[in-house]
Amino acid sequence: MLEVHEVRLARTTADPDDHPSPPRPEIAFVGRSNVGKSSLLNALCRNRRLARVSRSPGKTQTINYFDVGGACYFVDLPGYGYAAVPEEVRRTWGPMIEGYLERSPRLAGVVSLIDGRHDPTELDRRMVTWLAERGIPTLVALTKADSVPRGRRRARLSETAAALGLDPEQVVWFSSRTGEGRDSVFSAVNSLLQQEA
Ligand code: GTP
Ligand code: MG
């Protein structure tokens, strides 16, 4: 089991091929801007101050590698597809994210975050399909569970899985606000790392 007592920022870079050394398995967090990627990473590490979080989309603008107890890197990425992010910024982030996902030599898996309050967007669907086509093991976290009534959750999870062509077991509810789903995501991440090893 991964130890999260000692997590530190190992590298911040805009170059998708600039991995920190020594090489270690990597788990990347992808999703729309503002979906809660940095918050989820912090929740997994039980440290609210690790990755920077903001109310306004476009907070994370580079690839940020967090060294998790010397065992792996958690990779916080910029978000995609938020209309409020200027076009020129989106044009640099696309290749950054894609270049990273395409060429990372040690990518053990991806946590793809989707806003649980809404249907997956076209870009969410494209991202999940793209990862599946490349055989990259993917877990979908439906974020902001605290804002979705409990009675709606089960149906929404199966609808989302169906819309994305995934098994319902690949989709979990998550809230960084309440901590719901933290342990499920954490154990899924651990399995991805074991499969890579
Ligand atoms: P970018 O770096 O801009 O791509 O965003 P991000 O995906 O890293 O999102 P971030 O973690 O910065 O969170 C964005 C906003 O969503 C912040 O205002 C968070 O407080 C809020 N947020 C994150 N997780 C949750 C959650 O589980 N529930 C609720 N209600 N709000 C959340
Ligand atoms: Mg972020």
mmCIF file of C-alpha atoms and ligand atoms in Angstrom:
data_model
loop_
_atom_site.group_PDB
_atom_site.id
_atom_site.type_symbol
_atom_site.label_atom_id
_atom_site.label_comp_id
_atom_site.label_asym_id
_atom_site.label_seq_id
_atom_site.Cartn_x
_atom_site.Cartn_y
_atom_site.Cartn_z
ATOM 1 C CA MET A 1 0.000 0.000 0.000
ATOM 2 C CA LEU A 2 1.223 3.453 -0.950
ATOM 3 C CA GLU A 3 2.431 5.671 1.915
ATOM 4 C CA VAL A 4 1.235 9.251 1.726
ATOM 5 C CA HIS A 5 3.090 10.711 4.705
ATOM 6 C CA GLU A 6 5.860 12.060 2.581
ATOM 7 C CA VAL A 7 4.649 13.633 -0.601
ATOM 8 C CA ARG A 8 6.550 16.448 -2.236
ATOM 9 C CA LEU A 9 6.482 18.406 -5.452
ATOM 10 C CA ALA A 10 9.237 16.874 -7.581
ATOM 11 C CA ARG A 11 8.885 18.820 -10.828
ATOM 12 C CA THR A 12 6.840 21.517 -12.509
ATOM 13 C CA THR A 13 7.255 21.608 -16.262
ATOM 14 C CA ALA A 14 5.527 22.552 -19.496
ATOM 15 C CA ASP A 15 7.511 19.934 -21.423
ATOM 16 C CA PRO A 16 5.608 16.643 -21.645
ATOM 17 C CA ASP A 17 8.848 14.697 -22.064
ATOM 18 C CA ASP A 18 10.579 16.181 -19.044
ATOM 19 C CA HIS A 19 10.019 13.514 -16.383
ATOM 20 C CA PRO A 20 11.629 13.732 -12.961
ATOM 21 C CA SER A 21 14.330 11.271 -12.053
ATOM 22 C CA PRO A 22 14.603 8.639 -10.879
ATOM 23 C CA PRO A 23 11.864 7.221 -13.119
ATOM 24 C CA ARG A 24 8.949 5.769 -11.188
ATOM 25 C CA PRO A 25 5.475 4.607 -12.121
ATOM 26 C CA GLU A 26 3.126 7.525 -12.733
ATOM 27 C CA ILE A 27 -0.572 8.023 -12.081
ATOM 28 C CA ALA A 28 -2.072 10.957 -13.961
ATOM 29 C CA PHE A 29 -5.205 12.937 -13.192
ATOM 30 C CA VAL A 30 -7.121 14.279 -16.169
ATOM 31 C CA GLY A 31 -10.375 16.117 -16.693
ATOM 32 C CA ARG A 32 -12.071 19.345 -17.536
ATOM 33 C CA SER A 33 -10.720 22.507 -15.936
ATOM 34 C CA ASN A 34 -12.274 23.021 -12.508
ATOM 35 C CA VAL A 35 -13.540 19.438 -12.236
ATOM 36 C CA GLY A 36 -11.485 18.915 -9.068
ATOM 37 C CA LYS A 37 -8.241 17.191 -10.160
ATOM 38 C CA SER A 38 -5.936 19.059 -7.796
ATOM 39 C CA SER A 39 -8.453 18.658 -4.960
ATOM 40 C CA LEU A 40 -8.633 14.903 -5.536
ATOM 41 C CA LEU A 41 -4.858 14.585 -5.551
ATOM 42 C CA ASN A 42 -4.727 16.478 -2.258
ATOM 43 C CA ALA A 43 -7.442 14.277 -0.757
ATOM 44 C CA LEU A 44 -5.552 11.128 -1.740
ATOM 45 C CA CYS A 45 -2.459 12.491 -0.019
ATOM 46 C CA ARG A 46 -4.414 13.879 2.931
ATOM 47 C CA ASN A 47 -2.805 17.260 2.460
ATOM 48 C CA ARG A 48 -4.877 20.232 1.374
ATOM 49 C CA ARG A 49 -1.904 22.351 0.453
ATOM 50 C CA LEU A 50 -0.038 20.125 -1.930
ATOM 51 C CA ALA A 51 -1.577 20.986 -5.286
ATOM 52 C CA ARG A 52 -3.077 24.406 -5.771
ATOM 53 C CA VAL A 53 -6.819 24.613 -5.992
ATOM 54 C CA SER A 54 -8.934 27.502 -7.234
ATOM 55 C CA ARG A 55 -12.532 28.426 -7.806
ATOM 56 C CA SER A 56 -11.690 29.722 -11.249
ATOM 57 C CA PRO A 57 -10.834 27.251 -14.004
ATOM 58 C CA GLY A 58 -7.349 27.133 -15.426
ATOM 59 C CA LYS A 59 -5.485 27.054 -12.117
ATOM 60 C CA THR A 60 -3.093 24.240 -12.965
ATOM 61 C CA GLN A 61 -1.134 25.355 -16.020
ATOM 62 C CA THR A 62 1.806 22.987 -16.071
ATOM 63 C CA ILE A 63 2.561 19.320 -15.484
ATOM 64 C CA ASN A 64 3.204 18.872 -11.771
ATOM 65 C CA TYR A 65 4.843 15.696 -10.495
ATOM 66 C CA PHE A 66 4.367 14.786 -6.860
ATOM 67 C CA ASP A 67 6.728 12.198 -5.460
ATOM 68 C CA VAL A 68 4.612 9.900 -3.298
ATOM 69 C CA GLY A 69 6.880 8.410 -0.658
ATOM 70 C CA GLY A 70 9.484 7.460 -3.250
ATOM 71 C CA ALA A 71 7.085 4.865 -4.700
ATOM 72 C CA CYS A 72 5.442 6.664 -7.602
ATOM 73 C CA TYR A 73 4.557 10.064 -9.012
ATOM 74 C CA PHE A 74 1.097 11.567 -8.976
ATOM 75 C CA VAL A 75 0.857 13.818 -12.009
ATOM 76 C CA ASP A 76 -1.428 16.836 -11.817
ATOM 77 C CA LEU A 77 -2.272 18.169 -15.279
ATOM 78 C CA PRO A 78 -3.993 21.268 -16.641
ATOM 79 C CA GLY A 79 -7.638 20.829 -17.468
ATOM 80 C CA TYR A 80 -9.212 20.670 -20.898
ATOM 81 C CA GLY A 81 -12.229 22.188 -22.506
ATOM 82 C CA TYR A 82 -13.288 25.066 -20.359
ATOM 83 C CA ALA A 83 -14.792 27.850 -22.439
ATOM 84 C CA ALA A 84 -13.503 30.565 -20.097
ATOM 85 C CA VAL A 85 -9.885 29.552 -20.713
ATOM 86 C CA PRO A 86 -8.435 31.651 -23.545
ATOM 87 C CA GLU A 87 -8.046 29.919 -26.904
ATOM 88 C CA GLU A 88 -4.273 30.388 -27.044
ATOM 89 C CA VAL A 89 -3.897 28.765 -23.631
ATOM 90 C CA ARG A 90 -6.017 25.827 -24.710
ATOM 91 C CA ARG A 91 -3.839 25.436 -27.789
ATOM 92 C CA THR A 92 -0.735 24.920 -25.660
ATOM 93 C CA TRP A 93 -2.388 22.707 -23.061
ATOM 94 C CA GLY A 94 -3.830 20.249 -25.593
ATOM 95 C CA PRO A 95 -0.421 19.131 -26.899
ATOM 96 C CA MET A 96 1.031 19.225 -23.379
ATOM 97 C CA ILE A 97 -1.587 16.846 -21.984
ATOM 98 C CA GLU A 98 -1.688 14.656 -25.066
ATOM 99 C CA GLY A 99 2.097 14.530 -25.409
ATOM 100 C CA TYR A 100 2.373 13.502 -21.790
ATOM 101 C CA LEU A 101 -0.283 10.770 -22.006
ATOM 102 C CA GLU A 102 1.049 9.483 -25.308
ATOM 103 C CA ARG A 103 4.701 9.236 -24.402
ATOM 104 C CA SER A 104 5.075 8.813 -20.660
ATOM 105 C CA PRO A 105 7.194 5.655 -20.417
ATOM 106 C CA ARG A 106 5.887 4.686 -16.971
ATOM 107 C CA LEU A 107 2.223 5.604 -17.028
ATOM 108 C CA ALA A 108 0.585 3.020 -14.732
ATOM 109 C CA GLY A 109 -2.874 4.453 -15.163
ATOM 110 C CA VAL A 110 -5.107 7.462 -15.352
ATOM 111 C CA VAL A 111 -7.814 8.791 -13.094
ATOM 112 C CA SER A 112 -10.245 10.536 -15.413
ATOM 113 C CA LEU A 113 -12.392 13.011 -13.504
ATOM 114 C CA ILE A 114 -15.875 13.877 -14.653
ATOM 115 C CA ASP A 115 -18.204 16.346 -12.989
ATOM 116 C CA GLY A 116 -20.821 14.145 -11.359
ATOM 117 C CA ARG A 117 -23.410 16.910 -11.464
ATOM 118 C CA HIS A 118 -23.588 16.848 -15.250
ATOM 119 C CA ASP A 119 -23.541 14.429 -18.150
ATOM 120 C CA PRO A 120 -20.059 13.753 -19.510
ATOM 121 C CA THR A 121 -19.089 16.310 -22.132
ATOM 122 C CA GLU A 122 -17.968 15.469 -25.651
ATOM 123 C CA LEU A 123 -14.373 16.061 -24.560
ATOM 124 C CA ASP A 124 -14.813 13.734 -21.560
ATOM 125 C CA ARG A 125 -16.027 11.024 -23.916
ATOM 126 C CA ARG A 126 -13.166 11.631 -26.304
ATOM 127 C CA MET A 127 -10.631 11.471 -23.490
ATOM 128 C CA VAL A 128 -11.952 8.157 -22.138
ATOM 129 C CA THR A 129 -12.124 6.651 -25.634
ATOM 130 C CA TRP A 130 -8.636 7.871 -26.444
ATOM 131 C CA LEU A 131 -7.243 6.246 -23.270
ATOM 132 C CA ALA A 132 -9.093 2.993 -23.988
ATOM 133 C CA GLU A 133 -7.766 2.881 -27.562
ATOM 134 C CA ARG A 134 -4.254 3.092 -26.194
ATOM 135 C CA GLY A 135 -4.882 0.431 -23.580
ATOM 136 C CA ILE A 136 -4.161 2.831 -20.724
ATOM 137 C CA PRO A 137 -5.872 1.537 -17.557
ATOM 138 C CA THR A 138 -8.438 4.132 -16.515
ATOM 139 C CA LEU A 139 -10.598 4.797 -13.506
ATOM 140 C CA VAL A 140 -13.385 7.375 -13.740
ATOM 141 C CA ALA A 141 -14.051 9.492 -10.663
ATOM 142 C CA LEU A 142 -17.381 11.311 -10.635
ATOM 143 C CA THR A 143 -16.546 14.443 -8.692
ATOM 144 C CA LYS A 144 -18.493 16.790 -6.437
ATOM 145 C CA ALA A 145 -20.610 13.922 -5.112
ATOM 146 C CA ASP A 146 -21.564 16.193 -2.210
ATOM 147 C CA SER A 147 -23.669 18.220 -4.659
ATOM 148 C CA VAL A 148 -25.596 15.261 -6.041
ATOM 149 C CA PRO A 149 -28.520 13.881 -4.022
ATOM 150 C CA ARG A 150 -27.882 10.340 -2.800
ATOM 151 C CA GLY A 151 -31.021 9.105 -4.498
ATOM 152 C CA ARG A 152 -29.643 10.155 -7.904
ATOM 153 C CA ARG A 153 -26.209 8.678 -7.592
ATOM 154 C CA ARG A 154 -26.686 5.073 -8.568
ATOM 155 C CA ALA A 155 -28.583 5.910 -11.761
ATOM 156 C CA ARG A 156 -26.123 8.616 -12.707
ATOM 157 C CA LEU A 157 -23.196 6.275 -12.255
ATOM 158 C CA SER A 158 -24.672 3.645 -14.561
ATOM 159 C CA GLU A 159 -25.717 6.251 -17.118
ATOM 160 C CA THR A 160 -22.216 7.694 -17.140
ATOM 161 C CA ALA A 161 -20.587 4.281 -17.453
ATOM 162 C CA ALA A 162 -22.915 3.447 -20.357
ATOM 163 C CA ALA A 163 -22.282 6.793 -22.063
ATOM 164 C CA LEU A 164 -18.540 6.174 -21.830
ATOM 165 C CA GLY A 165 -18.664 2.500 -22.762
ATOM 166 C CA LEU A 166 -17.156 1.480 -19.414
ATOM 167 C CA ASP A 167 -17.931 -1.146 -16.815
ATOM 168 C CA PRO A 168 -19.763 0.377 -13.838
ATOM 169 C CA GLU A 169 -16.893 -1.008 -11.686
ATOM 170 C CA GLN A 170 -14.549 1.430 -13.395
ATOM 171 C CA VAL A 171 -16.577 4.403 -12.123
ATOM 172 C CA VAL A 172 -16.667 5.707 -8.533
ATOM 173 C CA TRP A 173 -18.245 8.644 -6.769
ATOM 174 C CA PHE A 174 -15.873 11.081 -5.139
ATOM 175 C CA SER A 175 -16.041 14.238 -3.048
ATOM 176 C CA SER A 176 -13.007 16.111 -1.820
ATOM 177 C CA ARG A 177 -15.333 18.072 0.412
ATOM 178 C CA THR A 178 -16.660 15.103 2.397
ATOM 179 C CA GLY A 179 -13.927 12.565 1.674
ATOM 180 C CA GLU A 180 -16.479 10.189 0.170
ATOM 181 C CA GLY A 181 -14.831 7.833 -2.291
ATOM 182 C CA ARG A 182 -11.311 8.749 -1.225
ATOM 183 C CA ASP A 183 -10.509 5.220 -0.076
ATOM 184 C CA SER A 184 -12.008 3.641 -3.197
ATOM 185 C CA VAL A 185 -9.950 5.857 -5.485
ATOM 186 C CA PHE A 186 -6.894 5.239 -3.339
ATOM 187 C CA SER A 187 -7.206 1.470 -3.510
ATOM 188 C CA ALA A 188 -7.895 1.596 -7.251
ATOM 189 C CA VAL A 189 -4.697 3.629 -7.664
ATOM 190 C CA ASN A 190 -2.816 1.042 -5.619
ATOM 191 C CA SER A 191 -4.075 -1.746 -7.893
ATOM 192 C CA LEU A 192 -2.960 0.174 -10.967
ATOM 193 C CA LEU A 193 0.496 0.469 -9.460
ATOM 194 C CA GLN A 194 0.603 -3.241 -8.601
ATOM 195 C CA GLN A 195 -0.392 -4.161 -12.150
ATOM 196 C CA GLU A 196 2.385 -1.980 -13.515
ATOM 197 C CA ALA A 197 4.997 -3.560 -11.225
HETATM 198 P P1 GTP B 1 -7.790 23.264 -12.982
HETATM 199 O O1 GTP B 1 -6.466 23.163 -12.316
HETATM 200 O O2 GTP B 1 -8.211 24.669 -13.204
HETATM 201 O O3 GTP B 1 -7.899 22.429 -14.212
HETATM 202 O O4 GTP B 1 -8.926 22.709 -11.952
HETATM 203 P P2 GTP B 1 -8.926 21.364 -11.099
HETATM 204 O O5 GTP B 1 -9.586 20.274 -11.883
HETATM 205 O O6 GTP B 1 -7.583 21.048 -10.556
HETATM 206 O O7 GTP B 1 -9.949 21.737 -9.917
HETATM 207 P P3 GTP B 1 -9.620 22.212 -8.427
HETATM 208 O O8 GTP B 1 -9.182 21.040 -7.609
HETATM 209 O O9 GTP B 1 -8.740 23.404 -8.471
HETATM 210 O O10 GTP B 1 -11.086 22.604 -7.927
HETATM 211 C C1 GTP B 1 -11.877 23.526 -8.640
HETATM 212 C C2 GTP B 1 -13.016 24.039 -7.761
HETATM 213 O O11 GTP B 1 -13.909 22.966 -7.466
HETATM 214 C C3 GTP B 1 -12.567 24.607 -6.421
HETATM 215 O O12 GTP B 1 -13.381 25.701 -6.104
HETATM 216 C C4 GTP B 1 -12.811 23.454 -5.470
HETATM 217 O O13 GTP B 1 -13.017 23.867 -4.126
HETATM 218 C C5 GTP B 1 -14.072 22.850 -6.047
HETATM 219 N N1 GTP B 1 -14.169 21.420 -5.718
HETATM 220 C C6 GTP B 1 -13.208 20.489 -5.871
HETATM 221 N N2 GTP B 1 -13.625 19.298 -5.440
HETATM 222 C C7 GTP B 1 -14.895 19.477 -4.997
HETATM 223 C C8 GTP B 1 -15.872 18.606 -4.406
HETATM 224 O O14 GTP B 1 -15.666 17.418 -4.205
HETATM 225 N N3 GTP B 1 -17.079 19.165 -4.100
HETATM 226 C C9 GTP B 1 -17.365 20.454 -4.330
HETATM 227 N N4 GTP B 1 -18.575 20.901 -4.011
HETATM 228 N N5 GTP B 1 -16.469 21.316 -4.856
HETATM 229 C C10 GTP B 1 -15.250 20.834 -5.173
HETATM 230 MG MG MG B 2 -5.760 21.863 -10.954
#
